[in-house]
Short mmCIF file of C-alpha atoms and ligand atoms in Angstrom, two decimals:
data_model
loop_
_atom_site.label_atom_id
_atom_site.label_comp_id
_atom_site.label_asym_id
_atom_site.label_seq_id
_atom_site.Cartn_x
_atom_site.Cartn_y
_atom_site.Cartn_z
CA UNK A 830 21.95 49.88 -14.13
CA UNK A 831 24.58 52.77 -14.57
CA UNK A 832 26.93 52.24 -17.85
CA UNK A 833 30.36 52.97 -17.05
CA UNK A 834 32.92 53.18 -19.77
CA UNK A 835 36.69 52.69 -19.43
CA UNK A 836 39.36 54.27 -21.96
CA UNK A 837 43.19 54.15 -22.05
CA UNK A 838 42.61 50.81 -19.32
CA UNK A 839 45.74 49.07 -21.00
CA UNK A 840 47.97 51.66 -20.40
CA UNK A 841 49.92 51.87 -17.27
CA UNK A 842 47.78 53.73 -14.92
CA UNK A 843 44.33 51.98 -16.62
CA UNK A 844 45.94 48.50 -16.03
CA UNK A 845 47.18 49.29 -12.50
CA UNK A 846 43.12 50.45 -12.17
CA UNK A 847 41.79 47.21 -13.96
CA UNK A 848 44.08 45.61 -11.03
CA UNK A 849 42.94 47.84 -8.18
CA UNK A 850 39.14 47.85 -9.41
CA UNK A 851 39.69 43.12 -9.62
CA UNK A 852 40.78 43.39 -6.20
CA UNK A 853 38.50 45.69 -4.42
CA UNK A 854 35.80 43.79 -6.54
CA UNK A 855 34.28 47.01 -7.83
CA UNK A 856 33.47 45.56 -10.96
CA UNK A 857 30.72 43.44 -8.45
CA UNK A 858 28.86 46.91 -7.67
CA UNK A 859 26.03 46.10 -10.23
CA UNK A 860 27.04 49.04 -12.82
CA UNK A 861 27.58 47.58 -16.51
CA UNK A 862 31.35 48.31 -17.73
CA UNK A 863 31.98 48.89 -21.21
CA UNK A 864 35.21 48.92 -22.82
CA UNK A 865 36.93 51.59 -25.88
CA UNK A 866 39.86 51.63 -27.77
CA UNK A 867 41.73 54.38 -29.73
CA UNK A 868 43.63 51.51 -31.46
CA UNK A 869 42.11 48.12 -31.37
CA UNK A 870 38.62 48.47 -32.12
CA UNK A 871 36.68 44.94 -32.40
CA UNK A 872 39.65 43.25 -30.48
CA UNK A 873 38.01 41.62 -27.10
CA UNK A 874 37.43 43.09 -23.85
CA UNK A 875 39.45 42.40 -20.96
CA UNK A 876 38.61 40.07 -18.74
CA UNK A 877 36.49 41.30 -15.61
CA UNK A 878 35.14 38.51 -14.12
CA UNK A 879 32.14 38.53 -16.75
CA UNK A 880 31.32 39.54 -20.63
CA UNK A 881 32.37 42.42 -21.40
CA UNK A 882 32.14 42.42 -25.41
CA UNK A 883 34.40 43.68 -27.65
CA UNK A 884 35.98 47.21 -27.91
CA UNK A 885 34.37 50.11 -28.73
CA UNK A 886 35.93 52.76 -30.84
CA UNK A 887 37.01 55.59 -28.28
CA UNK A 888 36.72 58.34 -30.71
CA UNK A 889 33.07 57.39 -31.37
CA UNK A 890 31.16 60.29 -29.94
CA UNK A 891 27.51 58.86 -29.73
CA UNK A 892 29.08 55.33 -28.09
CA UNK A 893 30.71 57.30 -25.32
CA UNK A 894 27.41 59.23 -25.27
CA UNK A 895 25.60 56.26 -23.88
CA UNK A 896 27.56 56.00 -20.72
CA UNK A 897 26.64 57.32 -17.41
CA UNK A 898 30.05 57.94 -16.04
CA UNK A 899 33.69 58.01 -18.42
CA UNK A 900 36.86 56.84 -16.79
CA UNK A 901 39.66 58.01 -19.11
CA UNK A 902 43.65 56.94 -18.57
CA UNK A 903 44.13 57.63 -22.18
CA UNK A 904 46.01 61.12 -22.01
CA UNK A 905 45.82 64.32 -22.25
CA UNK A 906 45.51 64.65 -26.40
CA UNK A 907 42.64 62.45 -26.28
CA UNK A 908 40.95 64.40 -23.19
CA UNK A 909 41.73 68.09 -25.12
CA UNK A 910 39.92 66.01 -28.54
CA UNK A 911 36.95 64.16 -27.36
CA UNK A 912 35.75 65.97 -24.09
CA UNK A 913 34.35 69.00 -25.22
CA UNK A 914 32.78 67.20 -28.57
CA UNK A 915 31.01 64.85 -25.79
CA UNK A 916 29.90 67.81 -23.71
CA UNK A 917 28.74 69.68 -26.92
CA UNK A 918 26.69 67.40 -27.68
CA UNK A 919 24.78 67.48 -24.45
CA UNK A 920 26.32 64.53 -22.50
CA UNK A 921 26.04 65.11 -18.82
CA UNK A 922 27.81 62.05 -17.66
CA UNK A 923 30.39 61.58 -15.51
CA UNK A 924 33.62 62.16 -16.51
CA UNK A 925 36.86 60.68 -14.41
CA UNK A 926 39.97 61.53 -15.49
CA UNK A 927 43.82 60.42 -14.87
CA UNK A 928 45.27 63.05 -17.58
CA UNK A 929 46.11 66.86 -17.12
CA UNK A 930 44.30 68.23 -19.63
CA UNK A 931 41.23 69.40 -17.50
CA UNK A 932 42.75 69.71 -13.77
CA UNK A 933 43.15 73.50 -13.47
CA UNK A 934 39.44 74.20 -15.48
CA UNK A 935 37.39 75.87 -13.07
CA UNK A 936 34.71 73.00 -13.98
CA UNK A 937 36.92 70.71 -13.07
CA UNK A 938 37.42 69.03 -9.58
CA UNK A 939 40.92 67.72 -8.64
CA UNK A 940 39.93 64.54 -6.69
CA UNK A 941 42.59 62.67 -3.53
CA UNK A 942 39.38 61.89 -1.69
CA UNK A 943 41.36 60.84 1.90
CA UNK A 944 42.84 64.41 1.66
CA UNK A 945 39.64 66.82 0.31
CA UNK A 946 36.56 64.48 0.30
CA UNK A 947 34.81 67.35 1.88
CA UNK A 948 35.68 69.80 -1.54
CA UNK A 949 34.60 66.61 -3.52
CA UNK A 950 31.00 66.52 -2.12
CA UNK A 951 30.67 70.26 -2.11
CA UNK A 952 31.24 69.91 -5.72
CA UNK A 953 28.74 67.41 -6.32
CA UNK A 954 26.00 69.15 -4.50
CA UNK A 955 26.29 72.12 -6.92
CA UNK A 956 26.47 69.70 -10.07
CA UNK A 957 30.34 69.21 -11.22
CA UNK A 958 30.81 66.60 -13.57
CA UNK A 959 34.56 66.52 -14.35
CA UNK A 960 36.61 64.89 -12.09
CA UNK A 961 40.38 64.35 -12.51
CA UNK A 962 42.92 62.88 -10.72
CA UNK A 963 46.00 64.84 -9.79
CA UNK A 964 49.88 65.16 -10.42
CA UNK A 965 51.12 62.10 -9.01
CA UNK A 966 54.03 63.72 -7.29
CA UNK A 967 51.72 66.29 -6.02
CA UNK A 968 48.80 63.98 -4.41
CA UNK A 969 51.68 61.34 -3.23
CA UNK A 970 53.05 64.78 -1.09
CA UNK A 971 49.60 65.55 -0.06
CA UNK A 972 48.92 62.58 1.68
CA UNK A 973 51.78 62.44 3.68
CA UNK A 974 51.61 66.22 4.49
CA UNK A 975 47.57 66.61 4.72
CA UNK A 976 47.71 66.56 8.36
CA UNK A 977 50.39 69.86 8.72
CA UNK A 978 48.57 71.53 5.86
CA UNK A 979 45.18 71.14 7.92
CA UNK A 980 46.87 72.77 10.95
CA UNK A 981 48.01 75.46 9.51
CA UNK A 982 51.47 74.84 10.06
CA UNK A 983 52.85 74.71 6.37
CA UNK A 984 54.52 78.56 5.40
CA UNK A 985 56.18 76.93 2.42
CA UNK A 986 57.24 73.31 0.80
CA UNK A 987 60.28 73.11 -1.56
CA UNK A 988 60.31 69.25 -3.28
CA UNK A 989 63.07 67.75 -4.44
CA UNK A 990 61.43 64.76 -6.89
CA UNK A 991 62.99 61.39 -8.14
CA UNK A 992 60.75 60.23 -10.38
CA UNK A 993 60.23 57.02 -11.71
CA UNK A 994 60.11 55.84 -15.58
CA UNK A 995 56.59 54.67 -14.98
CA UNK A 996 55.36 58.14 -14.42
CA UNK A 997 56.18 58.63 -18.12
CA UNK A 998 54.48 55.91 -19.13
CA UNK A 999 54.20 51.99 -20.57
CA UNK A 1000 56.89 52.60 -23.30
CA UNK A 1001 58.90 54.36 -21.16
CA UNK A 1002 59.14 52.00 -18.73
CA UNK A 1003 60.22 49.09 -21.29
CA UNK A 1004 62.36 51.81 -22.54
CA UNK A 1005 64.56 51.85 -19.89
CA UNK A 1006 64.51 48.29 -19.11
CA UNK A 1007 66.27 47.95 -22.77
CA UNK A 1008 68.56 50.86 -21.92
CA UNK A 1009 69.64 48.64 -18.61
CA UNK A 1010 69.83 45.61 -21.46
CA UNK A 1011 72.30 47.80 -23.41
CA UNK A 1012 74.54 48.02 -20.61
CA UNK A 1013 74.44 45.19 -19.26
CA UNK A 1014 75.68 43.91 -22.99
CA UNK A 1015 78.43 46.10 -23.33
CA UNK A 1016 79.66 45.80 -19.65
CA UNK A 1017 78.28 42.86 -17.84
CA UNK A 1018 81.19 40.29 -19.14
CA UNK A 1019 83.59 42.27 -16.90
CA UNK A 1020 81.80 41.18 -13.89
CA UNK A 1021 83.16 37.32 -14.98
CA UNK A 1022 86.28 38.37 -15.76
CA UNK A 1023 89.41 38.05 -13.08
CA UNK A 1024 91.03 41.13 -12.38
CA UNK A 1025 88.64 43.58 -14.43
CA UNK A 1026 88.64 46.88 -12.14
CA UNK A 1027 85.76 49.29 -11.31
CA UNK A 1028 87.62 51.94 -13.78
CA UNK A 1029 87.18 49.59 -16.85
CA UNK A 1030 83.29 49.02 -15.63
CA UNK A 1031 82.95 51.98 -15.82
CA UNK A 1032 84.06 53.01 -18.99
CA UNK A 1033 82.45 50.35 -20.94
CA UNK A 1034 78.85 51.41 -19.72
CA UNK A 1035 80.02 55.35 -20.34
CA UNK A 1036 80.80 54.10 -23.49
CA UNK A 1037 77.48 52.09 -23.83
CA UNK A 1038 75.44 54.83 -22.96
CA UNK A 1039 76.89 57.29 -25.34
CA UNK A 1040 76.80 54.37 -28.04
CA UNK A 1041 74.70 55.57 -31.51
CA UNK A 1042 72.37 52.27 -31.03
CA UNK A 1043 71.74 53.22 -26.89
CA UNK A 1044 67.84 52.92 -26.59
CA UNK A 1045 66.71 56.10 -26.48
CA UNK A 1046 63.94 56.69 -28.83
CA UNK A 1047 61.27 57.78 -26.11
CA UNK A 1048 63.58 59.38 -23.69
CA UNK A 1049 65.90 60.57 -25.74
CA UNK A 1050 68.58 60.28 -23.77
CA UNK A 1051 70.36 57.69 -21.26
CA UNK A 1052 68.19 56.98 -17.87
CA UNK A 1053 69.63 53.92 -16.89
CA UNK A 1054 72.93 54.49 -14.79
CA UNK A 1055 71.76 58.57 -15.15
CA UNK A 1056 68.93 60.79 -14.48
CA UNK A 1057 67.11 63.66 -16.50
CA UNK A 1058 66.31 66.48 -14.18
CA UNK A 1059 63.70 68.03 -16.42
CA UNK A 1060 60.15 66.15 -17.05
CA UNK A 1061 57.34 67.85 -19.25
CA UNK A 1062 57.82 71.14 -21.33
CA UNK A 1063 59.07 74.78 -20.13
CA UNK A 1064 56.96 77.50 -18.38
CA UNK A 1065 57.45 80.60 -17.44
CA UNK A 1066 59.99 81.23 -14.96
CA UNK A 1067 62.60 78.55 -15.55
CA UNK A 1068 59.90 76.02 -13.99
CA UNK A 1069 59.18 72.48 -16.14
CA UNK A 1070 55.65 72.32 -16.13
CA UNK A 1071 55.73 69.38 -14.16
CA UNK A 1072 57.11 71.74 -11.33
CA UNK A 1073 54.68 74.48 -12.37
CA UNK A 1074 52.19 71.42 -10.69
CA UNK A 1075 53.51 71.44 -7.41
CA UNK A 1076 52.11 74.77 -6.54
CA UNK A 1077 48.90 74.76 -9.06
CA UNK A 1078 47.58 71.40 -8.07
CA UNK A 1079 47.99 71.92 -4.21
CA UNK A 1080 46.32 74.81 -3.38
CA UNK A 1081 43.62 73.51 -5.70
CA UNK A 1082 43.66 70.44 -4.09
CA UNK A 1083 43.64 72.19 -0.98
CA UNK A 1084 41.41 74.81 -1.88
CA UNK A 1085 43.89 76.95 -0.03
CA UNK A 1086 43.27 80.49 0.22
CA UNK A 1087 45.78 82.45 0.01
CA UNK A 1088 47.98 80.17 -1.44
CA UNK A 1089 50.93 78.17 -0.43
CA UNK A 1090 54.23 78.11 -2.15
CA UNK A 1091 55.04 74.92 -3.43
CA UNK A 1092 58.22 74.69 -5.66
CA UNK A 1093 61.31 72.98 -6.31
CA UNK A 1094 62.82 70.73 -8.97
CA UNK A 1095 61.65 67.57 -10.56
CA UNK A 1096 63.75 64.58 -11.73
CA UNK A 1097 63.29 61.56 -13.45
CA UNK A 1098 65.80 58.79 -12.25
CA UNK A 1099 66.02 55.20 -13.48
CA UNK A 1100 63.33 53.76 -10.59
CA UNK A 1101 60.94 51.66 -11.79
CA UNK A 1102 57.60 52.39 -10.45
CA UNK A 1103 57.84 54.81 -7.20
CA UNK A 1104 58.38 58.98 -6.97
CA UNK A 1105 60.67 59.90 -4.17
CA UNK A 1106 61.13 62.87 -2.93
CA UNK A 1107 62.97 64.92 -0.20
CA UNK A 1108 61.00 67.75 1.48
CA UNK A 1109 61.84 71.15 3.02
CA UNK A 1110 58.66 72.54 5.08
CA UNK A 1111 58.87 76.07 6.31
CA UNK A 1112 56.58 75.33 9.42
CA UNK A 1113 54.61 79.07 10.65
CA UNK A 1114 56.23 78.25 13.63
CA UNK A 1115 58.28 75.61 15.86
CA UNK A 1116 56.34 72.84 16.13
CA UNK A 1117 57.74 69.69 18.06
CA UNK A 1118 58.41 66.61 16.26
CA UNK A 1119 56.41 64.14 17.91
CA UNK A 1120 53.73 66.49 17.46
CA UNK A 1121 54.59 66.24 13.28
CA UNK A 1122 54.68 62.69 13.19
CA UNK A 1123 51.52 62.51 14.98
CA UNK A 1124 49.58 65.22 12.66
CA UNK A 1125 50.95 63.18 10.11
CA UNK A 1126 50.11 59.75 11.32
CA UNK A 1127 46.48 60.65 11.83
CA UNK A 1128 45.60 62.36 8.61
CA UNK A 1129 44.85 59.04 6.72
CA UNK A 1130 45.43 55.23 6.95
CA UNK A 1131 48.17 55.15 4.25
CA UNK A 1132 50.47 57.77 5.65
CA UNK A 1133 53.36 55.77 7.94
CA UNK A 1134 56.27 57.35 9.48
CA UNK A 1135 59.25 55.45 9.38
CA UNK A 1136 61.78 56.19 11.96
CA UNK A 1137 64.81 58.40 11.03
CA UNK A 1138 67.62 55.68 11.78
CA UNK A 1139 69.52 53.99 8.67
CA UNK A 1140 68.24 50.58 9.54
CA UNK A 1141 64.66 51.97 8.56
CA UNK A 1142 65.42 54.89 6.29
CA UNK A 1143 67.21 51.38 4.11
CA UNK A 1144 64.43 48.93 4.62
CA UNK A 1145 60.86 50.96 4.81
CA UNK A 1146 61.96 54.39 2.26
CA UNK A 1147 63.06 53.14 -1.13
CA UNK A 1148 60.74 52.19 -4.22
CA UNK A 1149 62.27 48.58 -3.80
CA UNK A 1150 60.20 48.06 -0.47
CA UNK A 1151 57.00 50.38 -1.26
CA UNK A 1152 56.37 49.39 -5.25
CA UNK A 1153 52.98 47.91 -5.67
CA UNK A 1154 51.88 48.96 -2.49
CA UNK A 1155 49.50 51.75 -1.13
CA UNK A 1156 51.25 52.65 1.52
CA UNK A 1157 52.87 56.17 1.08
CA UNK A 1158 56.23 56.15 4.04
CA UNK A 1159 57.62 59.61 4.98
CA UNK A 1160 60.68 59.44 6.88
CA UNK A 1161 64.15 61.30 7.41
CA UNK A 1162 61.96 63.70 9.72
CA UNK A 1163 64.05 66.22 11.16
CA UNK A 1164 64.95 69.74 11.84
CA UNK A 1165 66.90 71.05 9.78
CA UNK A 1166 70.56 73.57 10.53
CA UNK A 1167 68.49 76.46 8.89
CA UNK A 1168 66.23 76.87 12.16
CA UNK A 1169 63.61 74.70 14.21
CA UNK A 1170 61.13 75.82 11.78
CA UNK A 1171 62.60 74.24 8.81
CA UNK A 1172 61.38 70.86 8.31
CA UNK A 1173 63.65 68.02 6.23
CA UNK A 1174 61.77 64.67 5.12
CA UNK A 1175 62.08 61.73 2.57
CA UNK A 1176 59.28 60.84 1.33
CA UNK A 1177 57.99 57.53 -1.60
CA UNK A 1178 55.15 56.51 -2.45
CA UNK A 1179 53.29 54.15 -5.92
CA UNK A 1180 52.35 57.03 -8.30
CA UNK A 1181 50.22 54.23 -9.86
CA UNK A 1182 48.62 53.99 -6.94
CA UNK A 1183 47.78 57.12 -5.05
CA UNK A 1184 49.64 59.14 -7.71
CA UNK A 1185 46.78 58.08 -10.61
CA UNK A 1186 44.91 55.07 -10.19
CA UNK A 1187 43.60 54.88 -6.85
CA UNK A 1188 42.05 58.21 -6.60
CA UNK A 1189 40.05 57.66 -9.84
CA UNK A 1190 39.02 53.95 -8.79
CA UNK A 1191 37.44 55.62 -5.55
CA UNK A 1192 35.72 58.28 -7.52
CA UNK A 1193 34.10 55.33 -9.18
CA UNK A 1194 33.19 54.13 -6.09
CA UNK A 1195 31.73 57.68 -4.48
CA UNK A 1196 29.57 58.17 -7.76
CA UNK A 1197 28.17 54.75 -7.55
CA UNK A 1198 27.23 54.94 -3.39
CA UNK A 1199 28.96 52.22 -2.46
CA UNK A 1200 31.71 52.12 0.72
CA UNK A 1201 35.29 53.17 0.25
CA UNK A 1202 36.79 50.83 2.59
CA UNK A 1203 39.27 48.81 0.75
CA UNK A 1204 42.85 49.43 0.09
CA UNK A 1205 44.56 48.16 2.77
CA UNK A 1206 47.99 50.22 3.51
P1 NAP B 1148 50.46 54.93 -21.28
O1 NAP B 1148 51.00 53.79 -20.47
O2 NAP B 1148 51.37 55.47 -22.34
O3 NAP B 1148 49.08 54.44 -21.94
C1 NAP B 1148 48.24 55.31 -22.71
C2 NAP B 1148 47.68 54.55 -23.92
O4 NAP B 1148 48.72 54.24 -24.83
C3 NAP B 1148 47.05 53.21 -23.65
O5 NAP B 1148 45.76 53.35 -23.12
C4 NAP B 1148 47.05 52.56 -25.01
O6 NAP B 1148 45.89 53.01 -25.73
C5 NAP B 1148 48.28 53.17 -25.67
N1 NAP B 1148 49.45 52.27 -25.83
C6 NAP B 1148 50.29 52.31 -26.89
N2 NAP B 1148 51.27 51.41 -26.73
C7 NAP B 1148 51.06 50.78 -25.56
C8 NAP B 1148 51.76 49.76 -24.87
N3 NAP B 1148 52.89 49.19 -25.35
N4 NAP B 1148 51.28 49.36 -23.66
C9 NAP B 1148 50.17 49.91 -23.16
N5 NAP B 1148 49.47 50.89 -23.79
C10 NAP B 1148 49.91 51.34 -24.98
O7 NAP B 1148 50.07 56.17 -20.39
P2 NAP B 1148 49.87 56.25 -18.79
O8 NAP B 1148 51.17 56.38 -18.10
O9 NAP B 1148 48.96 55.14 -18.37
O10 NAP B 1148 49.17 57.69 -18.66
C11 NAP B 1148 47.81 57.91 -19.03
C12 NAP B 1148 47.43 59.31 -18.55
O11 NAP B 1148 47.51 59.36 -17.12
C13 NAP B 1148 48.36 60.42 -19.06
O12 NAP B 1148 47.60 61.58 -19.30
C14 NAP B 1148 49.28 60.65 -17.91
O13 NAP B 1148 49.82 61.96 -17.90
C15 NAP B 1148 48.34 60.44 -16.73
N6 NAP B 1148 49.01 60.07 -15.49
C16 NAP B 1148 49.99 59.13 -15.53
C17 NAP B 1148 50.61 58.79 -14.34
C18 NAP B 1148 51.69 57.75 -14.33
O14 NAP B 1148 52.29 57.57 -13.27
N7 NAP B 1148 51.98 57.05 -15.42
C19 NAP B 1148 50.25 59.39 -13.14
C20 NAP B 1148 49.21 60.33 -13.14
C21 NAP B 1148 48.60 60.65 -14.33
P3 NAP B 1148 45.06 52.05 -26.73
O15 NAP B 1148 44.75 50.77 -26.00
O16 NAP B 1148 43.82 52.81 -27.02
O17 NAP B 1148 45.99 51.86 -27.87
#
């Protein structure tokens, strides 16, 4: 029986996987799961369906050691500390990954299997052993834009993000819930009150938000009723790193040779759960629309084109309607003023989902031999 052992699975992506993995019943596939902790060693397991013991201590070396596969969501500090003291000491396990840290190592394989299954298996059959899932912005564009990419039809892509709080992470998420608290405290009693105008609204939540006591200890700054267009640290060029991504991860992704630009800008905003972002393709030449939406529709099963009207851009495009869900919508198709080769789209999609989770769940699943199948759209 192959030993499997999950780090970082209370966190945000490993508890969207503990969901995903309950669901699909993967944890049914006959391998035995064991369970590590960087902070609550002895505590018990989470419940799977069946014993799972208490935690292991995640920086314990030898326990990791005995595991055929490792499925980390723990981040990238704990990746950089205890992956190469588990490889020196001549572990030759499987190692899944949701964190950065290893992505761009040529050792490494970045895994979205409905988009580059075929790079995957090439990997395995000359022995890779690191796999890691990607940027969630990146892989959430990828499998709405697979299909143009496989034609040949992409020159460039300039993205536009609008990322949610979620993508930063468990605290930040009840971060900004306590930030919407705050002004909801200082400004919500107008709403009650006769006569209170829109002008004195707003003033008490710009005062609330520039308040000494605002939330803001992981963020730093306001979220809720703002946004923060930078996310991650600087890199050359006047890029975030988390743009620096967009190009990196796609081509790798891709294994796209030469490479395609990717660029743009990347912005957190006060969604929940959900990236959004809005898409200029430079297409190599003028391809019709129908044929797009086609190409697009038949790249995977999660990939759905909603129509470019307002009824559906409202209803079927916002992280309101697609949260929780593994369907990844592209709408707002249409050619742009610049020339029938410029592309415009809006595009959302569950980073927990496709952007992290799913991807590492069906890694899980490739290693072990069993079917893919689930995840219905
Ligand atoms: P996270 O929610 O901050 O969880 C990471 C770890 O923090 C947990 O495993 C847990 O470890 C500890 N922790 C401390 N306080 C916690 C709390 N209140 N609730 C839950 N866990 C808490 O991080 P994440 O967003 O899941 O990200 C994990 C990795 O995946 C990162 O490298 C990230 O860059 C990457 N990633 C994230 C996303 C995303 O959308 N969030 C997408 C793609 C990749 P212990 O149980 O050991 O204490």
């Amino acid at each position: 029986m192959k030993r499997v052992g999950f780090v970082g699975w209370r966190g945000m992506v490993g508890s969207v996987l503990m969901d995903r993995m309950l669901a699909e019943g993967d944890f049914a596939l006959g391998f035995e799961p064991a369970f590590f902790s960087t902070s609550q060693v002895g505590a018990p397991g989470p419940d799977v369906g069946h014993p799972t013991g208490t935690l292991r201590d995640a920086s314990d070396v030898r326990a990791l050691a005995e595991m055929d596969a490792v499925v980390s969501c723990q981040g990238g500090d704990y990746t950089n500390d205890l992956h190469p003291k588990l490889r020196a000491s001549g572990w030759r396990g499987m190692w899944i990954d949701a964190a950065s840290a290893l992505r761009m190592k040529d050792t490494s394989v970045i895994i979205l299997d409905p988009v580059n299954r075929a790079l995957i298996e090439r990997a395995l059959a000359r022995g890779a052993r690191d796999f890691i899932g990607g940027n969630c912005t990146v892989s959430l564009m990828l499998m709405v834009l697979h299909g143009l990419f496989a034609r040949g039809w992409v020159e460039w892509v300039s993205t536009m993000t609008y990322q949610a709080a979620s993508g930063a992470g468990a605290k930040t998420m009840q971060e900004l819930v306590a930030q919407m608290r705050a002004v909801v405290g200082a400004a919500g009693g107008l709403l009650d009150r006769d006569g209170a105008t829109a002008l004195e609204l707003d003033r008490a939540v710009t005062a609330s938000l520039a308040a000494p006591d605002f939330p803001r200890r992981e963020l730093g700054v306001p979220l809720a009723a703002s946004l923060i267009p930078w996310i991650d640290k600087a890199v050359d060029g006047g890029q975030s790193r988390e743009e620096w991504k967009g190009y990196a991860e796609t081509n790798k992704i891709l294994g796209l040779e030469p490479p395609v630009p990717v660029d743009g800008i990347c912005v957190r905003v006060g969604a929940m759960r959900c990236h959004s972002q809005g898409l200029t393709v430079k297409l190599t030449r003028d391809v019709p629309l129908a044929d797009i939406e086609a190409a697009i529709r038949d790249a995977n099963p999660w990939a759905r084109v909603v129509p470019n009207t307002p009824e559906a851009s409202r209803a079927e495009l916002t992280p309101a309607a697609v949260s929780g869900t593994l369907a990844v919508p592209i709408g707002r198709l249409h050619k742009l003023k610049m020339g029938p080769e410029y592309l415009g789209a809006f595009t959302v999609g569950d980073q927990l989902l496709w952007g992290a989770a799913e991807p590492l769940r069906r890694m899980l699943r490739i290693l072990l031999g069993a079917e893919l199948g689930g995840g219905a759209p």
